[in-house]
XYZ file of C-alpha atoms in Angstrom:
687
model
C -6.467 6.843 33.030
C -3.445 6.424 30.739
C -2.139 3.917 33.040
C -5.319 1.965 32.783
C -5.143 1.940 28.885
C -1.471 0.935 28.974
C -2.086 -1.607 31.691
C -1.265 -5.345 30.572
C -4.311 -7.141 29.441
C -3.874 -9.522 32.504
C -5.026 -6.612 34.509
C -8.649 -7.629 33.437
C -10.454 -10.497 35.177
C -10.601 -13.760 33.363
C -7.391 -13.012 31.555
C -4.563 -15.323 32.687
C -1.288 -16.273 30.888
C -3.002 -18.654 28.491
C -5.761 -16.149 27.252
C -3.226 -13.516 27.193
C -1.130 -15.657 24.798
C -4.324 -16.207 22.636
C -5.137 -12.388 22.551
C -1.579 -11.561 21.618
C -2.302 -13.414 18.313
C -4.704 -10.511 17.635
C -2.105 -7.963 18.573
C -3.912 -7.219 21.932
C -1.393 -6.802 24.674
C -2.886 -3.775 26.625
C -6.238 -2.792 27.730
C -6.044 0.247 25.349
C -5.333 -2.157 22.457
C -8.410 -4.268 23.494
C -10.625 -1.121 23.384
C -9.275 -0.225 19.923
C -9.870 -3.822 18.730
C -12.960 -2.495 16.677
C -15.699 -4.618 15.292
C -15.534 -5.606 11.825
C -19.233 -5.666 11.345
C -22.471 -5.785 13.379
C -25.492 -8.237 13.483
C -28.738 -6.363 14.258
C -30.375 -9.213 16.444
C -33.509 -7.125 16.964
C -34.363 -8.403 13.616
C -33.696 -12.109 14.196
C -35.565 -14.211 11.558
C -37.478 -17.554 11.820
C -35.752 -20.445 9.863
C -38.732 -20.545 7.396
C -38.302 -16.797 6.617
C -34.381 -17.184 5.781
C -33.420 -15.878 2.205
C -31.297 -17.928 -0.084
C -28.008 -16.168 -0.678
C -28.125 -13.644 2.065
C -26.262 -13.433 5.313
C -28.727 -13.463 8.069
C -29.323 -14.207 11.743
C -31.648 -16.665 13.632
C -32.073 -18.361 16.827
C -32.505 -22.080 17.230
C -32.132 -25.080 19.349
C -29.786 -28.017 18.681
C -31.621 -31.251 17.769
C -28.633 -33.599 17.144
C -25.012 -33.704 15.959
C -23.136 -35.966 13.595
C -19.957 -36.692 11.621
C -19.580 -38.009 8.086
C -16.548 -38.797 5.913
C -16.567 -37.571 2.385
C -15.140 -39.761 -0.644
C -12.000 -37.537 -0.412
C -11.407 -38.226 3.269
C -12.850 -34.975 4.584
C -14.659 -34.953 7.908
C -18.046 -33.190 7.649
C -19.555 -32.080 10.842
C -23.325 -31.440 10.779
C -25.508 -30.062 13.464
C -29.304 -30.002 12.972
C -31.032 -27.067 14.764
C -34.766 -26.139 14.900
C -37.188 -23.337 15.756
C -41.017 -22.977 15.752
C -40.996 -22.764 11.952
C -38.764 -25.445 10.617
C -35.359 -27.083 10.816
C -31.902 -25.966 9.405
C -28.410 -27.714 9.145
C -25.061 -26.204 9.999
C -22.013 -27.674 8.585
C -18.244 -27.563 9.218
C -15.321 -29.478 7.480
C -12.462 -31.064 9.433
C -13.505 -29.558 12.851
C -14.454 -32.496 14.929
C -14.344 -30.655 18.099
C -17.665 -28.848 17.061
C -19.912 -31.887 17.600
C -18.984 -31.886 21.237
C -19.139 -28.249 21.743
C -22.749 -27.761 20.741
C -24.865 -30.329 22.455
C -28.681 -31.337 21.996
C -30.963 -28.804 23.830
C -28.386 -25.932 23.522
C -29.924 -22.638 22.314
C -27.919 -20.834 19.772
C -27.819 -17.569 17.911
C -26.482 -18.315 14.396
C -25.386 -16.113 11.525
C -24.157 -17.147 8.212
C -24.729 -17.224 4.387
C -28.187 -19.097 3.872
C -28.244 -21.830 1.287
C -31.481 -23.633 0.359
C -30.773 -26.778 -1.472
C -33.735 -29.058 -2.524
C -35.793 -27.717 0.325
C -33.014 -27.909 2.862
C -31.612 -24.767 4.599
C -27.889 -25.178 5.126
C -25.204 -22.816 6.771
C -21.574 -23.558 6.134
C -19.236 -22.463 8.706
C -21.536 -20.223 10.475
C -20.740 -17.794 13.346
C -22.387 -19.461 16.323
C -23.063 -18.128 20.001
C -24.802 -20.056 22.856
C -27.624 -18.252 24.409
C -26.956 -17.801 28.243
C -28.750 -15.809 31.054
C -26.409 -13.106 30.531
C -26.641 -12.923 26.798
C -30.185 -13.329 25.521
C -29.251 -12.042 22.175
C -32.590 -10.390 21.511
C -33.055 -6.673 20.630
C -29.425 -5.822 20.225
C -26.920 -4.756 17.829
C -24.131 -7.237 18.509
C -20.491 -6.541 17.426
C -18.529 -9.254 15.361
C -14.834 -8.933 15.914
C -11.752 -9.936 13.975
C -10.989 -13.286 16.076
C -9.331 -16.497 16.009
C -10.807 -19.840 17.021
C -9.005 -19.794 20.375
C -10.790 -16.523 21.353
C -14.695 -16.868 20.814
C -16.908 -13.624 20.051
C -18.650 -13.909 23.396
C -15.389 -13.798 25.260
C -14.176 -10.770 23.405
C -17.374 -9.055 24.186
C -17.272 -9.793 27.830
C -13.671 -8.592 28.289
C -14.422 -5.376 26.172
C -17.430 -4.791 28.415
C -15.261 -5.287 31.359
C -12.589 -2.708 30.127
C -15.293 -0.134 29.238
C -16.844 -0.580 32.710
C -13.461 0.262 34.336
C -12.887 3.265 31.754
C -16.446 4.615 32.654
C -15.682 4.395 36.416
C -12.154 6.047 36.409
C -12.245 9.518 38.041
C -9.611 10.615 35.414
C -11.507 9.610 32.143
C -11.042 12.908 30.849
C -7.303 12.314 30.761
C -7.655 9.893 28.070
C -9.309 12.354 25.815
C -7.067 12.808 22.714
C -8.782 15.895 21.189
C -8.855 19.443 22.516
C -12.275 20.560 23.705
C -12.637 23.190 21.070
C -12.136 20.737 18.317
C -14.629 18.297 19.829
C -17.225 21.128 20.171
C -16.504 22.760 16.775
C -16.950 19.526 14.889
C -19.725 18.097 16.899
C -18.067 15.041 18.135
C -18.763 12.551 20.747
C -16.254 12.353 23.637
C -13.900 9.488 23.518
C -15.325 7.490 26.403
C -18.942 7.669 24.876
C -17.504 6.933 21.301
C -15.662 3.767 22.534
C -18.796 2.561 24.383
C -20.900 3.084 21.300
C -18.510 1.708 18.728
C -18.636 -1.758 20.716
C -22.216 -1.783 21.912
C -24.402 0.740 20.180
C -27.980 1.117 21.164
C -28.938 2.503 17.735
C -27.441 2.484 14.229
C -27.418 6.309 14.614
C -25.206 6.061 17.746
C -22.892 3.615 15.962
C -22.557 6.142 12.939
C -21.835 9.022 15.465
C -19.272 6.948 17.438
C -17.504 5.902 14.111
C -17.238 9.398 12.789
C -15.674 10.554 15.945
C -12.934 7.731 16.097
C -12.233 8.119 12.291
C -11.822 11.943 12.648
C -9.608 11.357 15.765
C -7.297 8.996 13.666
C -7.094 11.228 10.663
C -6.875 14.479 12.580
C -3.869 13.362 14.662
C -2.022 12.129 11.668
C -2.819 15.473 9.794
C -1.660 17.453 12.729
C 1.584 15.643 12.781
C 2.200 15.983 9.108
C 1.266 19.701 8.928
C 3.570 20.388 12.017
C 6.448 18.600 10.236
C 5.803 20.674 7.070
C 5.581 23.777 9.096
C 8.785 23.044 11.040
C 10.755 22.434 7.736
C 9.703 25.777 6.353
C 10.123 27.722 9.618
C 13.100 26.201 11.427
C 15.419 25.244 8.746
C 17.486 27.294 6.390
C 18.657 25.384 3.259
C 20.439 25.930 0.045
C 19.427 28.916 -1.556
C 19.941 28.661 -5.462
C 20.164 31.637 -7.708
C 18.095 32.005 -10.925
C 18.961 29.971 -13.950
C 22.251 31.034 -15.574
C 24.258 29.997 -18.604
C 24.529 26.181 -17.959
C 20.949 25.677 -17.438
C 20.057 27.689 -20.486
C 22.242 25.510 -22.554
C 20.658 22.230 -21.200
C 17.024 23.784 -22.285
C 18.674 24.629 -25.728
C 19.969 21.399 -26.388
C 16.892 19.370 -25.333
C 15.654 17.194 -28.237
C 12.104 17.983 -27.692
C 9.845 20.794 -26.227
C 8.576 20.346 -22.786
C 5.066 19.755 -22.192
C 2.751 22.228 -20.243
C 2.878 20.088 -17.247
C 6.586 19.562 -17.418
C 7.202 23.326 -17.597
C 4.796 24.026 -14.729
C 6.551 21.377 -12.478
C 9.879 22.905 -13.425
C 8.547 26.397 -12.482
C 7.518 25.087 -8.992
C 10.824 23.164 -8.382
C 12.883 26.280 -9.403
C 10.836 28.566 -6.975
C 11.617 26.207 -4.129
C 15.231 25.794 -4.826
C 15.477 29.691 -5.066
C 14.044 29.960 -1.629
C 15.829 29.522 1.505
C 13.444 26.797 2.969
C 14.562 23.342 2.068
C 12.432 21.870 -0.972
C 10.509 19.014 0.120
C 8.461 18.224 -3.287
C 7.081 15.062 -4.757
C 6.708 14.777 -8.481
C 3.926 12.531 -9.598
C 4.236 11.419 -13.218
C 2.545 8.647 -15.334
C 4.690 6.086 -16.960
C 6.763 7.951 -19.946
C 5.749 11.505 -18.709
C 9.387 12.739 -18.642
C 10.270 13.059 -14.898
C 13.968 12.166 -15.581
C 14.322 15.344 -17.749
C 12.864 17.308 -14.825
C 15.314 15.808 -12.378
C 18.138 16.477 -15.018
C 17.355 20.222 -15.170
C 17.065 20.415 -11.443
C 20.363 18.528 -10.965
C 22.039 20.952 -13.420
C 20.803 24.035 -11.467
C 22.256 22.811 -8.401
C 25.530 22.012 -10.061
C 25.655 25.452 -11.649
C 25.192 27.016 -8.135
C 28.382 25.088 -6.962
C 26.812 22.220 -5.304
C 26.538 18.402 -6.004
C 23.499 16.453 -6.801
C 22.621 12.828 -5.756
C 20.034 10.551 -7.382
C 18.908 7.378 -5.774
C 17.148 4.562 -7.560
C 15.732 1.231 -6.053
C 17.574 -1.192 -8.576
C 20.916 -1.315 -10.335
C 19.190 -1.491 -13.660
C 17.259 1.640 -13.056
C 20.240 3.570 -11.575
C 22.298 2.510 -14.696
C 19.302 3.547 -16.978
C 19.234 6.975 -15.244
C 23.065 7.515 -15.348
C 23.093 7.104 -19.189
C 19.960 9.285 -19.554
C 21.547 12.079 -17.511
C 24.963 11.747 -19.068
C 23.480 12.026 -22.378
C 21.808 15.349 -21.382
C 24.285 16.776 -18.980
C 27.852 15.435 -19.779
C 28.241 17.567 -23.164
C 27.969 20.821 -20.945
C 30.934 19.564 -18.760
C 28.985 18.123 -15.861
C 30.833 15.285 -14.327
C 28.716 12.177 -13.542
C 29.283 8.811 -11.899
C 27.302 5.790 -10.836
C 27.520 4.137 -7.546
C 26.199 0.644 -6.979
C 27.088 -2.529 -5.156
C 28.747 -4.244 -7.929
C 31.889 -1.821 -8.075
C 35.268 -3.367 -7.236
C 36.671 -2.128 -4.061
C 39.511 -0.092 -5.782
C 37.042 1.622 -8.183
C 34.560 2.340 -5.347
C 37.269 3.780 -3.146
C 38.371 6.072 -5.863
C 34.929 7.271 -6.584
C 34.180 8.013 -2.914
C 37.360 10.151 -2.919
C 36.271 12.073 -5.946
C 32.883 12.718 -4.403
C 34.231 13.736 -1.166
C 36.584 16.329 -2.862
C 33.830 17.605 -5.218
C 35.220 16.412 -8.387
C 32.168 14.393 -9.081
C 29.058 16.683 -9.670
C 26.222 14.159 -9.768
C 26.210 10.851 -8.394
C 23.467 8.287 -9.372
C 23.202 5.163 -7.368
C 21.224 2.577 -5.443
C 21.063 1.894 -1.486
C 24.900 2.126 -1.898
C 24.398 5.958 -1.743
C 23.415 5.860 1.982
C 26.419 3.992 3.211
C 28.399 5.499 6.171
C 31.607 6.128 4.042
C 29.800 8.044 1.314
C 30.517 11.753 1.944
C 29.769 14.695 -0.249
C 31.611 18.096 -0.248
C 28.466 20.164 -0.987
C 25.188 18.240 -1.514
C 22.501 20.570 -2.616
C 19.939 18.391 -4.251
C 18.813 15.023 -3.338
C 16.354 13.239 -5.908
C 14.784 9.804 -4.915
C 13.200 7.996 -7.764
C 10.322 5.320 -7.299
C 10.124 6.653 -3.631
C 7.613 3.930 -2.440
C 10.566 1.301 -2.781
C 12.406 3.079 0.004
C 11.496 3.578 3.793
C 11.468 6.962 5.534
C 14.918 6.176 7.211
C 16.574 5.226 3.954
C 15.493 8.774 2.511
C 16.424 10.441 5.517
C 19.758 9.081 5.573
C 20.621 10.329 1.951
C 19.285 13.635 2.956
C 21.693 13.747 6.058
C 24.548 13.717 3.672
C 24.123 17.368 3.218
C 23.232 20.451 5.229
C 19.527 20.809 4.631
C 19.587 19.973 0.779
C 16.677 20.350 -1.328
C 14.605 17.240 -1.740
C 12.865 16.035 -4.878
C 10.856 12.770 -4.737
C 9.675 11.175 -7.892
C 7.153 8.441 -8.434
C 5.905 6.754 -11.670
C 2.992 5.144 -9.582
C 0.170 7.843 -9.670
C -1.117 8.298 -6.157
C -4.815 8.997 -5.475
C -5.354 12.367 -3.787
C -6.629 10.852 -0.509
C -3.506 8.553 -0.244
C -1.235 11.508 -1.010
C -2.892 13.804 1.597
C -2.521 10.846 4.154
C 0.831 9.444 3.354
C 2.659 12.353 1.995
C 0.702 15.362 3.842
C 4.188 16.883 4.651
C 5.244 17.349 1.058
C 4.450 19.878 -1.718
C 3.110 17.882 -4.728
C 3.584 18.529 -8.533
C 1.712 16.288 -10.961
C 2.633 15.623 -14.568
C -0.477 14.204 -16.466
C 0.491 15.144 -20.065
C 2.302 12.628 -22.026
C 4.850 13.825 -24.621
C 3.347 14.414 -28.110
C 3.401 11.468 -30.621
C 3.173 8.720 -28.047
C 0.752 5.882 -29.558
C -1.706 4.596 -27.026
C -0.985 0.796 -26.017
C -3.585 -1.556 -27.287
C -4.428 -3.889 -24.215
C -6.380 -7.023 -24.297
C -7.498 -9.568 -21.535
C -7.352 -13.167 -22.816
C -7.789 -16.744 -21.265
C -5.121 -19.265 -21.528
C -7.065 -21.112 -24.191
C -5.802 -18.360 -26.648
C -2.188 -18.706 -25.342
C -0.673 -20.441 -28.639
C -2.386 -17.727 -30.793
C -0.946 -14.904 -28.538
C 2.477 -16.245 -28.943
C 2.126 -16.833 -32.496
C 1.222 -13.009 -32.734
C 4.275 -12.259 -30.809
C 6.555 -14.223 -32.943
C 5.128 -12.362 -35.895
C 6.107 -9.152 -34.095
C 9.597 -10.463 -33.781
C 9.869 -11.533 -37.288
C 8.902 -7.862 -38.405
C 11.801 -6.722 -36.413
C 10.274 -5.927 -32.890
C 11.022 -7.440 -29.528
C 8.793 -8.791 -26.687
C 8.512 -8.962 -22.884
C 7.073 -12.012 -21.083
C 6.436 -11.400 -17.382
C 5.947 -14.503 -15.186
C 3.005 -14.588 -12.592
C 3.803 -13.345 -9.099
C 3.230 -16.501 -7.241
C 3.709 -14.802 -3.749
C 5.769 -12.328 -2.157
C 8.929 -14.487 -2.312
C 11.852 -13.790 -4.722
C 12.930 -17.381 -4.555
C 9.566 -18.832 -5.632
C 9.197 -15.904 -8.174
C 12.471 -16.913 -9.618
C 11.460 -20.507 -9.886
C 8.465 -19.534 -11.789
C 10.567 -17.541 -14.209
C 13.023 -20.130 -15.000
C 10.265 -22.627 -15.529
C 8.370 -20.470 -17.896
C 11.700 -19.490 -19.701
C 12.355 -23.180 -20.123
C 8.804 -23.836 -21.468
C 8.691 -21.025 -23.853
C 12.129 -21.257 -25.205
C 11.466 -24.850 -26.253
C 7.792 -24.550 -27.423
C 6.255 -21.212 -28.562
C 9.435 -19.357 -28.850
C 11.751 -21.854 -30.145
C 14.415 -20.698 -32.738
C 13.724 -17.163 -30.972
C 16.867 -15.604 -29.106
C 15.236 -15.662 -25.599
C 16.720 -13.996 -22.398
C 15.791 -14.795 -18.692
C 15.825 -11.901 -15.866
C 15.086 -12.298 -12.493
C 15.967 -10.839 -8.998
C 18.427 -13.644 -7.919
C 20.749 -13.181 -10.765
C 23.989 -11.498 -10.015
C 24.430 -7.873 -11.135
C 26.726 -8.646 -13.936
C 24.343 -11.365 -15.391
C 21.300 -8.949 -15.282
C 23.429 -6.245 -16.909
C 24.476 -8.474 -19.773
C 20.939 -9.643 -20.397
C 19.504 -6.266 -20.407
C 22.486 -4.912 -22.610
C 21.774 -7.783 -24.987
C 18.013 -6.872 -25.007
C 18.706 -3.123 -25.443
C 20.948 -3.938 -28.588
C 18.267 -6.208 -30.055
C 20.342 -9.414 -29.611
C 17.893 -10.990 -27.341
C 14.357 -10.979 -29.043
C 12.166 -12.120 -26.125
C 12.917 -11.205 -22.558
C 11.138 -13.618 -20.050
C 11.242 -11.825 -16.701
C 9.976 -11.225 -13.162
C 8.748 -7.824 -12.079
C 12.299 -6.706 -11.781
C 11.462 -4.953 -15.195
C 8.566 -2.986 -13.657
C 10.445 0.354 -13.636
C 12.980 1.924 -15.529
C 13.642 -0.420 -18.383
C 13.632 1.526 -21.581
C 13.833 -0.474 -24.966
C 11.916 1.460 -27.666
C 12.002 -1.429 -30.106
C 9.909 -3.593 -27.534
C 6.269 -3.650 -28.852
C 4.635 -6.688 -26.998
C 4.014 -7.146 -23.271
C 2.670 -10.579 -22.298
C 1.622 -10.878 -18.701
C 1.057 -14.419 -17.504
C -1.130 -14.993 -14.442
C -2.324 -11.310 -14.698
C -4.933 -11.969 -12.014
C -2.001 -11.831 -9.452
C -1.246 -8.269 -10.083
C -2.953 -4.997 -8.944
C -3.868 -2.272 -11.447
C -0.909 -0.171 -10.640
C 1.717 -2.807 -11.017
C 0.000 -3.819 -14.301
C 0.202 -0.313 -15.482
C 3.801 -0.106 -14.642
C 4.535 -3.439 -16.502
C 2.581 -2.184 -19.605
C 4.566 1.027 -19.646
C 7.715 -0.941 -20.701
C 6.307 -1.090 -24.220
C 4.910 1.831 -26.427
C 8.189 3.895 -26.040
C 8.992 3.907 -29.738
C 7.291 4.814 -33.032
C 5.788 1.409 -33.491
C 2.258 0.226 -32.356
C 2.370 -1.598 -29.161
C 0.391 -4.246 -27.397
C -0.184 -5.643 -23.919
C -1.873 -8.829 -23.277
C -3.155 -10.075 -20.016
C -3.377 -13.798 -19.709
C -5.602 -15.112 -16.896
C -8.179 -18.090 -16.412
C -9.586 -16.476 -13.236
C -13.231 -16.401 -12.901
C -13.310 -14.093 -9.907
C -15.723 -11.060 -10.533
C -12.994 -8.631 -8.814
C -10.423 -9.905 -11.259
C -12.477 -9.785 -14.405
C -13.533 -6.168 -13.422
C -9.672 -5.184 -12.806
C -8.627 -6.751 -16.148
C -11.445 -5.126 -18.030
C -10.335 -1.767 -16.601
C -7.005 -2.250 -17.845
C -8.285 -2.859 -21.354
C -10.212 0.283 -21.323
C -8.099 2.885 -19.460
C -4.584 4.038 -20.174
C -4.455 6.843 -17.756
C -2.356 5.942 -14.768
C -4.112 8.417 -12.412
C -7.611 7.023 -13.196
C -6.234 3.507 -12.752
C -4.854 4.283 -9.400
C -8.130 5.731 -8.128
C -9.806 2.699 -9.261
C -7.094 0.329 -7.730
C -7.470 2.203 -4.392
C -11.249 1.451 -4.522
C -10.788 -2.238 -5.600
C -8.036 -3.266 -3.259
C -7.950 -0.656 -0.464
C -5.120 1.338 0.899
C -3.344 -1.479 2.608
C -2.606 -3.258 -0.787
C -1.995 -0.172 -2.873
C 1.479 -0.155 -1.692
C 2.721 -1.337 1.771
C 2.136 1.832 4.043
C 4.759 0.395 6.411
C 7.336 1.543 3.917
C 6.422 5.199 4.812
C 6.565 4.475 8.648
C 2.843 4.868 8.713
C 1.095 2.408 10.816
C -2.094 0.740 9.566
C -5.404 2.732 10.279
C -7.425 1.119 13.043
C -10.837 2.242 11.787
C -10.473 4.920 9.208
C -10.808 3.997 5.462
C -9.387 6.806 3.146
C -11.549 5.570 0.333
C -14.792 5.548 2.349
C -13.951 8.457 4.727
C -12.659 11.129 2.229
C -14.947 13.657 3.749
C -13.801 13.229 7.088
C -10.447 13.283 6.037
C -10.663 16.656 4.361
C -12.493 17.997 7.452
C -9.782 16.671 9.628
C -7.130 18.172 7.344
C -8.519 21.584 7.660
C -8.854 21.310 11.463
C -5.241 20.095 11.593
C -4.067 22.942 9.677
C -5.947 25.591 12.016
C -4.584 23.764 14.982
C -0.768 24.069 13.875
C -1.430 27.595 13.108
C -2.987 28.200 16.590
C -0.640 27.120 19.471
C -3.258 26.873 22.086
C -4.067 23.258 21.126
C -0.509 22.149 20.208
C 0.527 20.795 23.758
C -2.646 18.490 23.987
C -2.379 17.257 20.336
C 1.486 16.619 20.641
C 0.989 14.501 23.679
C -1.830 12.565 21.865
C 0.464 11.936 19.037
C 3.059 10.539 21.275
C 0.771 8.174 22.942
C -0.908 7.248 19.765
C 2.151 6.258 17.538
C 4.336 5.115 20.389
C 7.808 4.044 19.010
C 6.923 5.124 15.523
C 6.533 8.777 16.713
C 9.972 9.901 16.324
C 10.550 8.245 12.869
C 7.669 9.858 11.409
C 7.364 13.309 12.862
C 10.869 14.165 14.025
C 12.799 13.669 10.739
């Protein structure tokens, strides 16, 4: 059976090289991938309407006969293809733009099933770019729940349905169908699930909506259960199979660090430290993630943990995603730790060969206690004498393999992962199910809430006039250019253009600086140093300032094109101000009239809590955009939706934890995991 599922798609009748190429565009190369190409929606054609009954503004289906076809040219040069159709109750018009082939595809007399958004204009019913299917003897289209798939123009819906029906028929006829079952019998029975063959049949061609719901529940459970089994096994393996560094209880050095802190730890900080210390004093290697909102004091937690490993005779390493952030952490840690004799160094790509070689020698000999750096830390020639603790900051900027390479510099060191992007609970359970999690929600006392406003561009001059007033009062401002697309080159061009515009208009006679990712390290450092010293009053930048930049005198953050950012990123940017004793402001500039954008910006003006924003961001944008799951080595879900399927996720997680503790199911699950994740299996579950 597994051979059938892994068979090349050309195994199916009607799929030659040409159609195989078309299916490849949909990511379909095997029969199994075809069966897991799930519908994106369904049309209940048992409820086809008459044309006269169609409702304006709704997506509805009806059946009609082609009367005539025609093509017009708009005054802008567009080709408008119109097809008139009728049934016993009236006439409707189907419209396409610049698709001339359509008028030859649907000829007068053909009977069609049509689905689309209904528009009534001056008594005429029109449907733009409808889904259309020709009625044939084998496809009468009545009394069915019909699947509609993600598709391309090259592969029509009817062809996908035909191929999937053929694959299901082969699947059902196989004498070894049970071999394709991914779940143990006890799990299927215990959770009242369909078997896999039945679920695949019903997800594609359900007889009732109840069958569809049951099939979807089975396939969602399967996807989440297998992932949770892998993560639970990984966590258990780390605890049982590896002996790590056993740190002693706090001694004199850590006590001095505490005593010299210029503030009192918050309750959440103190609790997080207790959890970290308990992990470090155990023989099991620590694998802990600390979630903390912008400004919650995660770096102080890392500093104390690093001091603890140094006190025990080990070295510490802290990896940050950018040189700016690495330098920032180095200076913060040095201020807290260097007075107690702890030797620190920063390792980035900008060091000269001579300086770098000297530093690598000192790290290898154990002369340096703590190294802060960028990706430069994971280069092959970086060797530690005794690495006891690895800290990764802004972990979602690094892939699984990058983090693993740093951990491999020691012998099962303790691992502390930090993020200032609050992660919703469902995302944490899914992507970080192998980690223990600590949360810092409290902000240090005295932090003044940032006043956030959403404004359209017709207020732009007034906003910059306000920013200039703040500068004249002795403050500084940030201006973030819009994220045009995921291209550093284009984003850089936007930043340069915005800098040239503002420095010669609204911010003329104001010392302005420009910062973007394409600048050389020395240039970036010079600009940031000048801004930190107050020599630059207005910093025009890309999202390179999103994390780690700490200038307490900056009180205004203007975000141009705010509609192009998600809530999590807007919150990160807003967190660059509000770090001092002065009232701070974040102004979101956007002319977008999109309901989703307006809702997102409205939420920003009302909510300052990053954890609440993260939950709302996940609801609005979905897990795929929250941050790229490919960074973690996790594949996209085929059918599960961790926002919609929270209850199934929690049920699957409980079942997975029981499975890992009860070895009788493990062989079956392990084989399913290997088949399910393919080449990504070892990267995710064998680290």
